[in-house]
Amino acid sequence: MVAWHDTEGPAIDIHLEPRDAGQRIDVSISPSEARILARQLTEIADTAQRAGWTPALLADARERYLPGLSDEQIIARLDALSERLGGFVLGFRGRVDWRAGRMLVAETGNELLDRAAAAVDTAEQHLAGYRQAVDQLGTVKAELDQVRTFFAHESEVGR
């Protein structure tokens, strides 16, 4: 591929010649056509990638990395991971690549930790409310003790 500017404006010349095919193609496209082609190729790549999410792969991913998740949930995670990794999710013999699998496990673990941290935060807020109530009750009790001492003292003075 060569990008250049001719008398009609910018152009991209593409030369394709598959090895041992005996075929060749030369195409010239504009930058706007290249962007359209890039979007179309991305859509085709996404479709081809999803074709890799076979029932066997989903079962393997569920067993090894994402227990308890439905096929749709696993597909959503694989799609998101594929997007982040530029498509490098499939490994040997159509299974999830071990690096991608480790990332899936780490993401799941982080989500679990996030939920646990949120639960601890909620409990802490509730306990803080109880702590405040206990502090207030302690103050009231101290004041009641002072009143009791006062009445006890007054009842002895009158004797």
mmCIF file of C-alpha atoms in Angstrom:
data_model
loop_
_atom_site.group_PDB
_atom_site.id
_atom_site.type_symbol
_atom_site.label_atom_id
_atom_site.label_comp_id
_atom_site.label_asym_id
_atom_site.label_seq_id
_atom_site.Cartn_x
_atom_site.Cartn_y
_atom_site.Cartn_z
ATOM 1 C CA MET A 1 0.000 0.000 0.000
ATOM 2 C CA VAL A 2 1.175 3.474 -0.847
ATOM 3 C CA ALA A 3 -0.469 6.738 0.116
ATOM 4 C CA TRP A 4 0.311 9.672 -2.141
ATOM 5 C CA HIS A 5 -1.085 12.856 -3.610
ATOM 6 C CA ASP A 6 -1.744 13.018 -7.324
ATOM 7 C CA THR A 7 -3.285 15.731 -9.474
ATOM 8 C CA GLU A 8 -6.786 14.747 -8.325
ATOM 9 C CA GLY A 9 -5.939 14.712 -4.596
ATOM 10 C CA PRO A 10 -4.821 12.158 -2.033
ATOM 11 C CA ALA A 11 -4.977 8.505 -3.020
ATOM 12 C CA ILE A 12 -4.081 5.111 -1.620
ATOM 13 C CA ASP A 13 -2.752 2.547 -4.070
ATOM 14 C CA ILE A 14 -3.141 -1.074 -3.015
ATOM 15 C CA HIS A 15 -1.245 -3.903 -4.662
ATOM 16 C CA LEU A 16 -2.284 -7.447 -3.699
ATOM 17 C CA GLU A 17 -0.518 -10.500 -5.017
ATOM 18 C CA PRO A 18 -1.081 -13.664 -2.961
ATOM 19 C CA ARG A 19 1.920 -16.004 -3.050
ATOM 20 C CA ASP A 20 1.670 -18.979 -5.362
ATOM 21 C CA ALA A 21 -1.777 -17.871 -6.533
ATOM 22 C CA GLY A 22 -0.795 -16.498 -9.910
ATOM 23 C CA GLN A 23 -3.217 -13.644 -9.357
ATOM 24 C CA ARG A 24 -2.728 -9.959 -8.822
ATOM 25 C CA ILE A 25 -4.874 -6.902 -8.211
ATOM 26 C CA ASP A 26 -4.100 -3.195 -8.181
ATOM 27 C CA VAL A 27 -6.650 -0.791 -6.697
ATOM 28 C CA SER A 28 -6.570 2.921 -6.023
ATOM 29 C CA ILE A 29 -8.951 4.388 -3.460
ATOM 30 C CA SER A 30 -9.529 7.751 -1.811
ATOM 31 C CA PRO A 31 -9.085 8.291 1.933
ATOM 32 C CA SER A 32 -12.871 8.419 2.406
ATOM 33 C CA GLU A 33 -13.244 5.116 0.545
ATOM 34 C CA ALA A 34 -10.469 3.678 2.709
ATOM 35 C CA ARG A 35 -12.383 4.663 5.853
ATOM 36 C CA ILE A 36 -15.559 3.024 4.526
ATOM 37 C CA LEU A 37 -13.573 -0.092 3.650
ATOM 38 C CA ALA A 38 -11.950 -0.074 7.116
ATOM 39 C CA ARG A 39 -15.389 0.062 8.812
ATOM 40 C CA GLN A 40 -16.641 -2.770 6.612
ATOM 41 C CA LEU A 41 -13.540 -4.856 7.342
ATOM 42 C CA THR A 42 -14.014 -4.220 11.074
ATOM 43 C CA GLU A 43 -17.613 -5.441 10.844
ATOM 44 C CA ILE A 44 -16.479 -8.531 8.930
ATOM 45 C CA ALA A 45 -13.721 -9.153 11.495
ATOM 46 C CA ASP A 46 -16.245 -8.842 14.356
ATOM 47 C CA THR A 47 -18.573 -11.328 12.648
ATOM 48 C CA ALA A 48 -15.706 -13.728 11.995
ATOM 49 C CA GLN A 49 -14.523 -13.354 15.607
ATOM 50 C CA ARG A 50 -17.997 -14.165 16.934
ATOM 51 C CA ALA A 51 -18.045 -17.248 14.739
ATOM 52 C CA GLY A 52 -15.158 -18.427 16.906
ATOM 53 C CA TRP A 53 -17.393 -18.378 19.980
ATOM 54 C CA THR A 54 -18.465 -21.975 19.385
ATOM 55 C CA PRO A 55 -20.467 -24.008 21.896
ATOM 56 C CA ALA A 56 -17.276 -25.945 22.695
ATOM 57 C CA LEU A 57 -15.313 -22.730 23.310
ATOM 58 C CA LEU A 58 -18.088 -21.306 25.481
ATOM 59 C CA ALA A 59 -18.248 -24.515 27.525
ATOM 60 C CA ASP A 60 -14.455 -24.489 27.938
ATOM 61 C CA ALA A 61 -14.451 -20.806 28.942
ATOM 62 C CA ARG A 62 -17.225 -21.468 31.458
ATOM 63 C CA GLU A 63 -15.411 -24.457 32.941
ATOM 64 C CA ARG A 64 -11.950 -22.899 33.104
ATOM 65 C CA TYR A 65 -12.464 -19.172 33.541
ATOM 66 C CA LEU A 66 -16.064 -18.037 33.988
ATOM 67 C CA PRO A 67 -18.043 -20.552 36.044
ATOM 68 C CA GLY A 68 -21.712 -19.815 36.472
ATOM 69 C CA LEU A 69 -22.006 -17.379 33.569
ATOM 70 C CA SER A 70 -24.496 -17.842 30.733
ATOM 71 C CA ASP A 71 -23.433 -18.078 27.090
ATOM 72 C CA GLU A 72 -24.562 -14.484 26.519
ATOM 73 C CA GLN A 73 -22.521 -13.226 29.470
ATOM 74 C CA ILE A 74 -19.438 -15.126 28.304
ATOM 75 C CA ILE A 75 -19.859 -13.822 24.739
ATOM 76 C CA ALA A 76 -20.153 -10.252 26.052
ATOM 77 C CA ARG A 77 -16.938 -10.675 28.046
ATOM 78 C CA LEU A 78 -15.126 -12.299 25.118
ATOM 79 C CA ASP A 79 -16.276 -9.532 22.762
ATOM 80 C CA ALA A 80 -15.099 -6.824 25.180
ATOM 81 C CA LEU A 81 -11.772 -8.571 25.752
ATOM 82 C CA SER A 82 -11.317 -9.115 22.020
ATOM 83 C CA GLU A 83 -11.894 -5.410 21.435
ATOM 84 C CA ARG A 84 -9.312 -4.462 24.068
ATOM 85 C CA LEU A 85 -6.751 -6.975 22.811
ATOM 86 C CA GLY A 86 -7.290 -6.299 19.128
ATOM 87 C CA GLY A 87 -8.804 -9.735 18.561
ATOM 88 C CA PHE A 88 -6.116 -11.818 20.253
ATOM 89 C CA VAL A 89 -8.409 -13.993 22.352
ATOM 90 C CA LEU A 90 -8.423 -17.323 20.557
ATOM 91 C CA GLY A 91 -5.509 -19.600 21.193
ATOM 92 C CA PHE A 92 -4.451 -23.142 20.321
ATOM 93 C CA ARG A 93 -7.132 -25.318 18.717
ATOM 94 C CA GLY A 94 -9.888 -22.742 19.017
ATOM 95 C CA ARG A 95 -9.691 -22.394 22.786
ATOM 96 C CA VAL A 96 -9.375 -19.206 24.761
ATOM 97 C CA ASP A 97 -5.738 -18.138 24.818
ATOM 98 C CA TRP A 98 -4.226 -18.662 28.275
ATOM 99 C CA ARG A 99 -3.319 -14.972 28.593
ATOM 100 C CA ALA A 100 -6.852 -13.962 27.701
ATOM 101 C CA GLY A 101 -8.153 -16.565 30.160
ATOM 102 C CA ARG A 102 -6.035 -15.103 32.944
ATOM 103 C CA MET A 103 -7.428 -11.681 32.131
ATOM 104 C CA LEU A 104 -10.988 -13.033 32.310
ATOM 105 C CA VAL A 105 -10.274 -14.593 35.712
ATOM 106 C CA ALA A 106 -8.652 -11.374 36.949
ATOM 107 C CA GLU A 107 -11.606 -9.292 35.747
ATOM 108 C CA THR A 108 -14.055 -11.637 37.469
ATOM 109 C CA GLY A 109 -11.985 -11.528 40.658
ATOM 110 C CA ASN A 110 -11.839 -7.739 40.558
ATOM 111 C CA GLU A 111 -15.605 -7.556 40.107
ATOM 112 C CA LEU A 112 -16.054 -9.828 43.122
ATOM 113 C CA LEU A 113 -13.672 -7.664 45.154
ATOM 114 C CA ASP A 114 -15.548 -4.535 44.057
ATOM 115 C CA ARG A 115 -18.863 -6.042 45.201
ATOM 116 C CA ALA A 116 -17.325 -7.140 48.510
ATOM 117 C CA ALA A 117 -15.800 -3.684 49.060
ATOM 118 C CA ALA A 118 -19.184 -2.078 48.339
ATOM 119 C CA ALA A 119 -20.837 -4.415 50.871
ATOM 120 C CA VAL A 120 -18.177 -3.556 53.481
ATOM 121 C CA ASP A 121 -18.678 0.168 52.791
ATOM 122 C CA THR A 122 -22.438 -0.202 53.244
ATOM 123 C CA ALA A 123 -21.970 -2.148 56.488
ATOM 124 C CA GLU A 124 -19.466 0.429 57.698
ATOM 125 C CA GLN A 125 -21.971 3.235 57.047
ATOM 126 C CA HIS A 126 -24.657 1.359 58.988
ATOM 127 C CA LEU A 127 -22.274 0.644 61.856
ATOM 128 C CA ALA A 128 -21.172 4.261 61.903
ATOM 129 C CA GLY A 129 -24.813 5.176 62.446
ATOM 130 C CA TYR A 130 -24.985 2.686 65.326
ATOM 131 C CA ARG A 131 -21.718 4.020 66.733
ATOM 132 C CA GLN A 132 -23.169 7.518 66.732
ATOM 133 C CA ALA A 133 -26.315 6.244 68.483
ATOM 134 C CA VAL A 134 -24.189 4.390 71.080
ATOM 135 C CA ASP A 135 -22.169 7.550 71.703
ATOM 136 C CA GLN A 136 -25.367 9.536 72.201
ATOM 137 C CA LEU A 137 -26.787 6.864 74.504
ATOM 138 C CA GLY A 138 -23.547 6.945 76.498
ATOM 139 C CA THR A 139 -23.934 10.701 76.928
ATOM 140 C CA VAL A 140 -27.556 10.309 78.035
ATOM 141 C CA LYS A 141 -26.565 7.538 80.485
ATOM 142 C CA ALA A 142 -23.839 9.745 81.981
ATOM 143 C CA GLU A 143 -26.357 12.547 82.432
ATOM 144 C CA LEU A 144 -28.866 10.145 84.038
ATOM 145 C CA ASP A 145 -26.127 8.975 86.406
ATOM 146 C CA GLN A 146 -25.473 12.609 87.364
ATOM 147 C CA VAL A 147 -29.200 13.121 88.013
ATOM 148 C CA ARG A 148 -29.315 9.881 90.084
ATOM 149 C CA THR A 149 -26.300 11.053 92.086
ATOM 150 C CA PHE A 150 -27.946 14.424 92.603
ATOM 151 C CA PHE A 151 -31.209 12.838 93.846
ATOM 152 C CA ALA A 152 -29.305 10.394 96.034
ATOM 153 C CA HIS A 153 -27.326 13.244 97.530
ATOM 154 C CA GLU A 154 -30.464 15.372 98.025
ATOM 155 C CA SER A 155 -32.315 12.518 99.681
ATOM 156 C CA GLU A 156 -29.461 12.073 102.196
ATOM 157 C CA VAL A 157 -29.216 15.795 102.953
ATOM 158 C CA GLY A 158 -32.826 15.888 104.100
ATOM 159 C CA ARG A 159 -32.237 13.150 106.682
#
